[in-house]
Coordinates of C-alpha atoms and ligand atoms in Angstrom, one line a residue:
M1 CA 0.0 0.0 0.0
A2 CA 1.4 3.3 -0.9
T3 CA 2.0 5.8 1.8
I4 CA 0.4 9.2 2.0
V5 CA 2.5 12.0 1.1
E6 CA 3.8 14.0 4.2
T7 CA 3.8 17.7 4.0
T8 CA 6.8 19.9 4.1
D9 CA 7.1 23.0 6.2
A10 CA 7.8 25.1 3.2
A11 CA 5.2 27.6 3.7
V12 CA 3.3 27.6 7.1
V13 CA 0.7 30.2 8.0
T14 CA 0.8 31.4 11.7
P15 CA -2.3 30.7 13.8
P16 CA -4.1 33.9 14.7
P17 CA -5.0 35.3 18.2
V18 CA -8.3 34.5 19.5
K19 CA -10.0 37.9 20.1
Q20 CA -13.5 37.0 21.4
V21 CA -14.7 34.2 23.6
K22 CA -17.7 35.7 25.2
M23 CA -21.4 35.8 23.9
L24 CA -23.1 38.6 22.2
I25 CA -26.3 39.9 23.7
D26 CA -28.1 43.2 23.0
G27 CA -24.8 44.7 21.4
E28 CA -22.6 43.7 24.7
W29 CA -20.2 41.0 25.1
C30 CA -20.9 39.1 28.2
D31 CA -20.2 35.8 30.2
A32 CA -22.8 33.1 30.7
A33 CA -25.2 33.8 33.4
S34 CA -24.1 30.5 35.0
G35 CA -20.3 31.6 34.6
K36 CA -19.8 28.4 32.8
T37 CA -17.4 27.9 29.9
F38 CA -16.5 25.0 27.5
A39 CA -13.2 24.4 25.7
T40 CA -12.9 24.4 22.0
L41 CA -10.2 22.3 20.7
N42 CA -7.7 22.4 17.8
P43 CA -8.5 18.9 16.0
A44 CA -5.0 18.9 14.6
T45 CA -3.3 18.9 17.8
E46 CA -6.1 18.0 20.3
E47 CA -5.0 21.0 22.4
V48 CA -7.5 23.4 23.9
I49 CA -7.5 26.7 22.0
A50 CA -9.6 28.7 24.4
E51 CA -12.6 28.6 26.8
V52 CA -15.7 30.1 25.5
A53 CA -18.8 31.3 27.4
E54 CA -21.3 28.3 27.7
G55 CA -24.9 29.6 27.0
D56 CA -28.0 28.0 28.4
A57 CA -31.7 28.8 28.7
E58 CA -31.0 31.8 30.9
D59 CA -28.7 33.3 28.3
V60 CA -31.2 32.5 25.3
E61 CA -33.9 34.2 27.4
R62 CA -32.0 37.4 27.4
A63 CA -30.8 37.1 23.8
V64 CA -34.6 36.5 22.8
A65 CA -35.7 39.5 24.7
A66 CA -33.0 41.7 23.1
A67 CA -33.8 40.4 19.6
R68 CA -37.5 41.0 20.2
R69 CA -37.1 44.4 21.3
A70 CA -34.7 45.2 18.3
F71 CA -37.4 43.7 16.1
E72 CA -40.4 45.5 17.5
S73 CA -39.0 49.0 18.4
G74 CA -35.8 51.0 17.9
P75 CA -33.7 51.6 14.9
W76 CA -34.0 48.3 13.2
P77 CA -37.8 48.4 12.0
D78 CA -37.4 52.1 11.2
L79 CA -34.3 51.6 9.0
D80 CA -34.9 51.9 5.2
A81 CA -34.5 48.5 3.4
R82 CA -31.7 50.1 1.4
D83 CA -29.8 51.0 4.6
R84 CA -30.1 47.3 5.8
G85 CA -28.4 46.4 2.6
Q86 CA -25.7 49.0 3.2
L87 CA -24.9 47.5 6.5
L88 CA -24.6 44.1 4.9
Y89 CA -22.2 45.6 2.2
R90 CA -20.2 47.2 5.0
L91 CA -19.9 44.0 6.9
A92 CA -18.9 42.2 3.6
D93 CA -16.1 44.8 3.2
L94 CA -14.9 44.3 6.8
I95 CA -14.8 40.4 6.4
E96 CA -12.7 41.0 3.2
E97 CA -10.3 43.3 5.2
N98 CA -10.0 40.6 7.8
L99 CA -9.9 37.7 5.4
E100 CA -6.5 36.3 6.4
E101 CA -7.4 36.5 10.2
L102 CA -10.7 34.8 9.6
A103 CA -9.5 32.1 7.4
A104 CA -6.7 31.1 9.8
L105 CA -9.1 31.1 12.8
E106 CA -11.5 28.8 10.9
T107 CA -8.5 26.5 10.3
L108 CA -7.5 26.7 13.9
D109 CA -10.8 25.8 15.3
N110 CA -12.1 23.3 12.5
G111 CA -8.9 21.9 11.2
K112 CA -9.6 22.4 7.5
P113 CA -6.7 23.2 5.3
I114 CA -5.8 27.0 5.2
R115 CA -5.7 26.9 1.4
D116 CA -9.5 25.9 1.4
S117 CA -10.3 28.3 4.2
R118 CA -8.9 31.1 2.0
A119 CA -10.0 30.0 -1.2
A120 CA -13.3 28.5 -0.6
D121 CA -14.9 29.3 2.7
L122 CA -13.9 33.0 3.0
P123 CA -14.8 34.2 -0.6
L124 CA -18.1 32.5 -0.5
V125 CA -19.0 34.1 2.9
I126 CA -18.2 37.6 1.4
D127 CA -20.1 36.8 -1.9
C128 CA -23.1 35.6 0.4
F129 CA -23.2 38.8 2.3
R130 CA -23.0 41.0 -0.8
Y131 CA -25.6 38.9 -2.7
Y132 CA -28.1 39.5 0.0
A133 CA -27.1 43.0 0.5
G134 CA -28.4 43.6 -2.9
W135 CA -31.8 41.9 -2.1
A136 CA -32.7 44.1 1.0
D137 CA -34.6 46.7 -1.1
K138 CA -35.9 44.3 -3.5
I139 CA -38.4 42.3 -1.7
H140 CA -41.6 43.2 -3.2
G141 CA -45.2 42.3 -2.9
D142 CA -47.8 42.3 -5.6
T143 CA -51.0 43.9 -6.6
V144 CA -53.6 41.1 -7.0
P145 CA -56.8 41.4 -9.3
I146 CA -59.5 40.2 -7.0
R147 CA -63.3 40.4 -7.8
G148 CA -65.3 43.4 -6.8
D149 CA -64.4 47.0 -6.1
Y150 CA -61.2 46.4 -4.1
F151 CA -57.6 47.2 -4.0
C152 CA -55.8 44.2 -3.1
Y153 CA -52.1 43.9 -2.6
T154 CA -49.4 41.9 -0.8
R155 CA -46.5 42.8 1.4
R156 CA -43.7 40.5 2.3
E157 CA -43.0 41.5 5.8
P158 CA -40.0 40.3 8.0
L159 CA -40.9 37.2 9.8
G160 CA -39.6 38.1 13.2
V161 CA -36.9 36.7 15.5
A162 CA -35.0 33.9 13.7
G163 CA -33.4 31.3 15.7
Q164 CA -30.3 29.8 13.8
I165 CA -28.5 26.7 14.7
I166 CA -25.4 25.7 12.6
P167 CA -22.9 23.0 12.4
W168 CA -19.1 22.9 12.5
N169 CA -18.2 21.7 9.0
F170 CA -18.3 25.2 7.5
P171 CA -18.6 27.3 10.5
L172 CA -18.4 30.7 9.1
L173 CA -20.2 29.9 5.7
M174 CA -23.0 28.4 7.6
A175 CA -23.4 31.5 9.6
A176 CA -23.4 33.7 6.5
W177 CA -26.0 31.5 4.8
K178 CA -28.2 32.1 7.8
F179 CA -27.5 35.6 8.7
A180 CA -27.4 37.2 5.3
P181 CA -31.0 36.5 4.1
A182 CA -32.5 36.9 7.6
L183 CA -31.0 40.4 8.1
A184 CA -31.7 41.4 4.3
A185 CA -35.3 40.6 5.1
G186 CA -35.4 42.6 8.2
C187 CA -35.4 39.9 10.9
T188 CA -33.4 39.8 14.1
V189 CA -31.3 36.8 15.0
V190 CA -30.3 34.5 17.8
M191 CA -27.5 32.4 16.6
K192 CA -26.3 29.3 18.1
P193 CA -23.0 28.2 16.6
A194 CA -21.7 24.7 16.9
E195 CA -19.9 23.7 20.1
Q196 CA -16.9 22.5 18.1
T197 CA -16.4 25.6 16.3
P198 CA -17.6 28.7 18.0
L199 CA -14.7 31.1 17.3
T200 CA -15.2 32.5 13.8
C201 CA -19.0 33.2 14.5
L202 CA -17.9 35.2 17.5
R203 CA -15.3 37.1 15.5
L204 CA -18.0 37.9 12.9
G205 CA -20.2 39.1 15.6
E206 CA -17.5 41.8 16.4
L207 CA -17.3 42.8 12.7
M208 CA -21.2 43.2 12.8
I209 CA -21.1 45.5 15.7
E210 CA -18.2 47.3 13.8
A211 CA -20.3 47.5 10.7
G212 CA -23.0 49.2 12.6
F213 CA -25.8 46.7 13.3
P214 CA -27.8 48.2 16.1
P215 CA -27.7 46.3 19.6
G216 CA -30.1 43.2 19.7
V217 CA -30.4 42.7 15.9
V218 CA -27.7 40.1 16.1
N219 CA -27.1 37.9 19.2
I220 CA -24.7 35.0 19.3
V221 CA -25.1 32.4 22.1
P222 CA -22.5 29.7 21.9
G223 CA -23.3 26.3 23.8
Y224 CA -24.4 22.8 23.3
G225 CA -27.4 21.5 21.4
P226 CA -29.6 19.9 24.0
T227 CA -29.3 23.1 26.3
A228 CA -28.7 26.4 24.4
G229 CA -29.9 24.8 21.0
A230 CA -33.1 23.5 22.6
A231 CA -33.7 26.6 24.6
V232 CA -33.7 28.4 21.1
V233 CA -36.1 25.9 19.7
K234 CA -38.6 25.9 22.5
H235 CA -38.6 29.7 23.1
P236 CA -41.9 31.3 22.2
G237 CA -40.3 34.5 21.4
I238 CA -38.7 32.9 18.5
D239 CA -40.7 32.7 15.3
K240 CA -38.7 30.6 13.2
V241 CA -35.8 28.1 13.4
A242 CA -33.4 27.5 10.8
F243 CA -31.2 24.4 11.3
T244 CA -28.3 22.7 9.6
G245 CA -27.0 19.4 10.9
H246 CA -28.0 15.8 11.4
T247 CA -31.3 14.4 10.2
E248 CA -31.9 12.8 13.8
T249 CA -31.3 16.2 15.3
A250 CA -34.0 17.8 13.0
K251 CA -36.5 15.3 14.2
A252 CA -36.0 16.4 17.8
I253 CA -36.1 20.0 16.8
M254 CA -39.4 19.4 14.8
R255 CA -40.9 17.9 18.1
D256 CA -39.6 20.6 20.3
A257 CA -40.9 23.3 17.9
A258 CA -44.3 21.8 17.7
A259 CA -45.7 23.5 20.9
T260 CA -45.0 26.8 19.3
L261 CA -45.7 25.9 15.7
K262 CA -42.4 27.6 14.7
R263 CA -41.5 27.8 11.0
L264 CA -38.8 25.5 10.3
T265 CA -36.2 25.3 7.6
F266 CA -33.7 22.2 7.7
E267 CA -30.6 21.5 5.6
L268 CA -29.6 17.9 6.6
G269 CA -27.6 14.9 5.7
G270 CA -27.1 13.1 2.3
K271 CA -25.9 9.9 0.7
S272 CA -25.5 11.7 -2.8
P273 CA -25.3 9.5 -5.9
N274 CA -22.3 10.5 -8.0
V275 CA -22.7 8.8 -11.4
V276 CA -19.8 8.3 -13.8
F277 CA -20.6 7.1 -17.4
A278 CA -18.0 5.4 -19.7
D279 CA -18.3 8.2 -22.2
A280 CA -17.3 10.8 -19.6
D281 CA -13.9 12.5 -19.6
L282 CA -12.5 10.2 -17.3
D283 CA -9.8 12.3 -15.9
A284 CA -12.2 15.0 -15.1
A285 CA -14.5 12.7 -13.6
V286 CA -11.8 11.3 -11.4
A287 CA -10.6 14.7 -10.2
G288 CA -14.3 16.0 -9.7
S289 CA -15.2 12.8 -7.8
E290 CA -12.1 13.2 -5.5
F291 CA -13.1 16.6 -4.7
G292 CA -16.7 15.7 -4.4
L293 CA -16.0 13.2 -1.6
F294 CA -12.5 14.1 0.0
F295 CA -13.0 17.9 0.1
N296 CA -13.3 19.2 3.7
Q297 CA -12.1 16.0 5.0
G298 CA -15.5 14.4 3.5
Q299 CA -17.5 16.5 6.1
C300 CA -19.9 17.9 3.4
C301 CA -23.5 17.2 3.4
T302 CA -23.3 17.0 -0.3
A303 CA -20.5 14.5 -0.4
G304 CA -20.6 12.2 -3.3
S305 CA -20.4 9.2 -1.1
R306 CA -22.2 6.7 -3.4
L307 CA -19.9 6.7 -6.4
F308 CA -21.5 4.7 -9.3
V309 CA -19.1 4.0 -12.3
E310 CA -20.2 2.4 -15.4
R311 CA -18.7 -1.3 -15.5
S312 CA -16.6 -0.8 -18.7
V313 CA -14.6 2.0 -17.1
H314 CA -14.8 0.9 -13.5
D315 CA -11.3 -0.7 -13.1
Q316 CA -9.6 2.1 -15.0
F317 CA -11.5 4.7 -12.9
V318 CA -10.5 2.9 -9.6
E319 CA -6.8 2.7 -10.5
K320 CA -6.7 6.5 -11.3
M321 CA -8.7 7.2 -8.0
L322 CA -6.4 5.1 -5.9
D323 CA -3.7 7.3 -7.2
R324 CA -5.2 10.5 -6.2
A325 CA -6.4 9.3 -2.8
Q326 CA -2.8 8.3 -2.0
G327 CA -1.5 11.6 -3.3
R328 CA -3.5 13.6 -0.8
R329 CA -1.4 15.6 1.5
L330 CA -2.3 15.0 5.1
G331 CA -0.7 17.1 8.0
N332 CA -0.8 20.5 9.6
P333 CA -3.6 22.4 8.2
F334 CA -1.6 25.5 8.4
D335 CA 0.9 24.3 5.8
L336 CA -0.1 25.6 2.4
E337 CA 0.8 22.3 0.8
T338 CA -1.8 20.4 3.0
T339 CA -5.1 19.1 1.2
Q340 CA -6.5 17.1 4.1
G341 CA -6.7 18.1 7.7
P342 CA -8.2 16.3 10.7
Q343 CA -11.8 15.4 11.3
V344 CA -13.4 17.9 13.6
D345 CA -13.5 16.0 16.7
K346 CA -13.1 12.6 18.5
A347 CA -16.8 11.7 18.1
Q348 CA -16.5 12.3 14.2
F349 CA -13.2 10.4 14.1
D350 CA -14.6 7.4 15.9
K351 CA -17.7 7.3 14.0
I352 CA -15.8 7.1 10.6
L353 CA -13.4 4.4 11.9
D354 CA -16.5 2.5 13.0
Y355 CA -18.0 2.7 9.6
V356 CA -14.6 1.4 8.1
Q357 CA -15.0 -1.5 10.3
K358 CA -18.6 -2.0 9.2
G359 CA -17.3 -1.9 5.6
D360 CA -14.9 -4.6 6.4
D361 CA -17.2 -6.8 8.2
A362 CA -19.7 -6.4 5.4
G363 CA -17.2 -7.7 2.8
A364 CA -16.5 -4.7 0.8
K365 CA -12.8 -4.4 -0.3
R366 CA -10.7 -1.9 1.4
L367 CA -8.4 -0.7 -1.4
T368 CA -6.5 1.9 0.7
G369 CA -6.7 3.9 4.0
G370 CA -9.1 3.5 6.7
E371 CA -6.5 4.0 9.5
R372 CA -5.7 6.7 11.8
H373 CA -2.8 9.0 10.4
G374 CA -0.3 9.9 12.8
D375 CA -0.6 9.8 16.6
K376 CA -1.9 13.3 17.3
G377 CA -5.0 15.0 15.9
F378 CA -8.1 13.4 14.4
F379 CA -6.6 12.4 11.1
V380 CA -8.1 9.6 9.0
E381 CA -6.4 8.3 5.8
P382 CA -8.3 8.8 2.6
T383 CA -10.1 5.4 2.3
I384 CA -11.6 3.7 -0.7
F385 CA -13.9 0.8 -0.7
T386 CA -14.7 -1.3 -3.8
D387 CA -17.0 -4.3 -4.2
V388 CA -19.7 -2.3 -2.2
T389 CA -23.2 -3.3 -2.6
D390 CA -26.2 -1.2 -2.1
D391 CA -27.4 -2.7 1.1
M392 CA -24.2 -2.4 3.1
P393 CA -24.2 0.3 5.9
I394 CA -21.3 2.2 4.2
A395 CA -23.6 2.5 1.0
R396 CA -26.6 3.7 3.0
E397 CA -25.6 5.8 5.9
E398 CA -23.9 9.0 6.1
I399 CA -20.4 8.6 7.1
F400 CA -19.2 12.2 6.8
G401 CA -15.5 11.5 6.5
P402 CA -12.9 10.7 3.8
V403 CA -14.4 7.2 2.9
M404 CA -15.2 6.6 -0.7
C405 CA -17.5 3.8 -1.9
I406 CA -17.3 2.7 -5.5
L407 CA -20.2 0.7 -6.9
P408 CA -20.2 -0.6 -10.6
F409 CA -23.5 -0.2 -12.8
D410 CA -24.5 -1.3 -16.1
D411 CA -27.1 0.9 -17.5
V412 CA -29.1 4.1 -17.1
D413 CA -32.5 3.0 -15.8
E414 CA -30.6 0.8 -13.2
V415 CA -28.4 3.7 -12.0
V416 CA -31.4 6.0 -11.6
R417 CA -33.3 3.6 -9.6
R418 CA -30.4 2.7 -7.3
G419 CA -29.4 6.4 -7.2
N420 CA -32.8 7.1 -5.8
D421 CA -33.0 4.2 -3.5
T422 CA -32.3 6.2 -0.4
F423 CA -34.3 8.3 2.0
Y424 CA -31.9 11.2 1.2
G425 CA -32.1 13.7 -1.6
L426 CA -29.7 16.4 -1.2
A427 CA -27.5 16.3 -4.2
A428 CA -26.3 14.2 -7.1
A429 CA -23.8 14.5 -10.0
V430 CA -23.5 13.0 -13.5
W431 CA -20.4 12.8 -15.5
T432 CA -21.1 12.2 -19.4
K433 CA -20.5 13.9 -22.7
D434 CA -24.0 12.7 -23.8
V435 CA -26.3 15.7 -23.4
Q436 CA -29.5 13.4 -23.5
K437 CA -28.2 11.3 -20.8
A438 CA -27.0 14.3 -18.8
H439 CA -30.5 15.8 -18.7
H440 CA -32.3 12.4 -18.3
L441 CA -30.3 11.9 -15.0
A442 CA -30.7 15.6 -14.0
H443 CA -34.4 15.2 -14.1
S444 CA -34.8 11.7 -12.9
L445 CA -32.5 11.9 -9.9
R446 CA -34.6 12.9 -6.7
A447 CA -32.1 15.6 -5.2
G448 CA -32.1 19.3 -4.6
T449 CA -29.1 19.9 -6.7
V450 CA -27.7 17.9 -9.7
W451 CA -24.2 18.9 -10.9
V452 CA -23.4 17.9 -14.4
N453 CA -19.6 17.4 -15.3
C454 CA -18.7 19.3 -12.1
Y455 CA -19.2 18.8 -8.3
D456 CA -19.9 21.1 -5.3
V457 CA -20.2 24.4 -7.3
F458 CA -21.9 26.7 -5.0
D459 CA -23.2 30.2 -5.6
A460 CA -25.0 32.5 -3.4
A461 CA -27.6 33.0 -6.2
A462 CA -28.3 29.3 -6.6
P463 CA -31.0 27.8 -4.3
F464 CA -29.8 24.9 -2.2
G465 CA -31.5 22.3 -0.1
G466 CA -32.9 18.7 0.1
F467 CA -35.6 16.4 -1.4
K468 CA -37.0 13.8 1.2
M469 CA -35.2 13.6 4.4
S470 CA -32.3 15.8 3.4
G471 CA -34.3 18.9 4.3
I472 CA -37.2 21.2 4.1
G473 CA -37.1 24.6 2.3
R474 CA -34.2 26.0 0.5
E475 CA -31.2 28.2 1.4
L476 CA -29.5 30.8 -0.9
G477 CA -30.9 32.5 -3.9
E478 CA -34.1 34.5 -4.0
A479 CA -35.7 31.3 -2.4
A480 CA -34.1 31.8 1.0
L481 CA -35.9 35.1 1.4
A482 CA -39.2 33.2 1.6
N483 CA -37.7 31.6 4.9
Y484 CA -37.6 35.1 6.6
T485 CA -40.8 36.8 5.3
E486 CA -44.3 36.5 6.0
L487 CA -46.7 37.3 3.2
K488 CA -49.6 39.7 4.2
T489 CA -52.5 40.5 2.0
V490 CA -54.2 43.8 2.4
T491 CA -57.6 44.4 0.9
M492 CA -59.2 47.9 0.7
S493 CA -62.6 48.7 -0.5
L494 CA -62.9 51.4 -3.2
G495 CA -66.7 51.5 -2.8
Ligands
LIG501 P1 -25.9 17.8 15.2 O1 -27.0 17.9 14.3 O2 -26.0 17.3 16.6 O3 -25.3 19.3 15.5 C1 -25.6 20.5 14.6 C2 -26.0 21.7 15.5 O4 -27.3 21.3 16.1 C3 -25.0 22.0 16.5 O5 -25.0 23.4 16.7 C4 -25.7 21.4 17.8 O6 -25.2 22.1 19.0 C5 -27.1 21.6 17.6 N1 -27.9 20.6 18.3 C6 -27.7 19.4 18.6 N2 -28.7 18.8 19.3 C7 -29.7 19.9 19.4 C8 -31.0 19.8 19.9 N3 -31.6 19.0 20.5 N4 -31.8 21.1 19.8 C9 -31.2 22.2 19.3 N5 -30.0 22.0 18.7 C10 -29.2 20.9 18.7 O7 -24.7 17.1 14.5 P2 -23.3 16.6 15.1 O8 -23.5 15.8 16.3 O9 -22.3 17.7 15.2 O10 -22.8 15.6 13.9 C11 -23.3 14.4 13.7 C12 -23.6 13.9 12.2 O11 -24.5 14.9 11.7 C13 -22.4 14.0 11.4 O12 -21.6 12.9 11.5 C14 -22.9 14.2 10.1 O13 -23.5 13.0 9.6 C15 -24.2 15.1 10.4 N6 -23.9 16.5 10.0 C16 -24.5 16.9 8.9 C17 -24.3 18.3 8.5 C18 -24.8 18.9 7.2 O14 -24.1 19.9 6.8 N7 -26.0 18.6 6.9 C19 -23.4 19.2 9.4 C20 -23.0 18.4 10.6 C21 -23.3 17.2 10.9
LIG502 MG1 -12.6 23.5 17.7

C-alpha cells in the first residue's frame, strides 16, 4: 500500500490570536449567566485553543428579549430597506479586510486546510453577504386583481426573530447562509454556533457590531445543542428556526418546535449519488469525484458518497482514483501544501473508523486507507472501498468522512433506480458527454441539486436544499428570502 504524502514546512501560516470568547447579547459581550465556559479544541493537535462562554436557557432568554426589542422597536424596524443592505455591504467589506485572520481562525478551530479556508470558505462568505445586501431593497409584494371594487396587494414583511442553529463543517459559511437572508429581510437573529467551532462566528459578531448593526439585531449564544440549542427551539419569542445538521437532530427540533408551531427550515444529511458514465472525460470525472468526496475531509452534506461507475470503465477509474487518494497531503492544516486536515473532533473520528470496520465486516474490499494517520490529531487516511453493494451500511448511511464507496453499474435505468434508493435527496452528479443522458439523469434523480460534469459548485444566487429527508426549504438565492418573510394580504374597499 502506498503511503500518504507527508507535507513539508515550506510555507506555514501562523495561527491567529483569539479575540472573542464571550457571547453577544444586545450589543454587549458578556459571560454566561451561569459563569460556565467550555473548551474548543484544535483538532490537529487535540489541544485546547480557548474557553468560550457556555450559553444555556437563561442566556437564550436574554438574547430573545433583546432580539424581540430590536425587532419591535428601535432603529431596526425604522431603517430603510436600502440602509439594511448598506450594513450588509459594509460587513462584507470588513470580512474582506480581515480575510486572512478569519481564514486562519477557521483553520485553527475546525482543522480544515488553510488553502481551503482562504480560497473557498471566505470568498463564499463575502459573496453571500454581498448577494443578500443587494436583495434588501428588492423584496416586493404584488397587486392582486381580485373580484369586486377592491384594491388588493401583498406585502412581504420580516418574519420576526429567527433562531439559527448551525454545524461545524463550514462554521463561518453556515453563519453567512443564515444571517445574510434573515438580516436582508429585516429579521433579528439569535444564533447558536456549533460547540466544536464557535470562534469565527464570535469574531464575525465583532465585525457586525463594527459594521453598525444596532444592539439586539444580532445575538450569538455559543453552547451545546440539548441546552442552548433546545432553548432556542422551544422559546415562544422565536418565530422561526433554521437548522443545519443531522437528520435525527432535525426530528428532535421538529418535536420541540411543535408546541409553538415555529416555521422550520432544515438542511440535513445526504448520501448523494455521483454517476460516472463510460463516455465521460475520465480524468475530469476522477478529479471531480475526488473533490466531491474528500473535500473538507469528507465532512460535506453533499459528499458524493455513493460513486456509481459504469462497469466498462470501473477498473480504470478505480486505478486512477487510488493514485489520487494516495497523493492527498495530510498534515498540519496551516501548511499551504496540505490538502487534508483532521476530522473535527473525536466523536466524528470514532464514527468514521467505526464505519470502516462495518465496511470490512460486510465484505467490501478496502483498497486503501481506513486507519488513523499519525498519533496526534483526528486524522483519518483517505479511504476507498470497492465491491460495495447497495445494502451495506457504508452505502446507505452518512459517514461524513474521507471514505469513498465505489459501485459498478450497467445501464441508465438501473443507476437512476439505485441512485434514488435512499431516504436522502440532497445532491447528485452526472459525468457524461452525452447531453441526453445528462438531462435525463438531471431530471430523474430526486435531489435538490444536480451537478453535471462538475461537483460542489456553490453560488449565493443558486438555491440549495434537500428533497426527502435531506431537508425542508431552500437556502441561498431568492428562495431563501421566503424563509424570513411572512406574506400579508391587504384588501381595501374602493366603494
Ligand atoms: P448535530 O445535528 O448534533 O449538530 C448540529 C447543530 O445542532 C449544533 O450546533 C448542535 O449544538 C445543535 N444541536 C444538537 N442537538 C440539538 C438539539 N436537541 N436542539 C437544538 N440544537 C441541537 O450534528 P453533530 O452531532 O455535530 O454531527 C453528527 C452528524 O450529523 C455528522 O456525523 C453528520 O453525519 C451530520 N451532520 C450534517 C451536517 C450537514 O451539513 N448537513 C453538518 C454537521 C453534521
Ligand atoms: Mg474547535
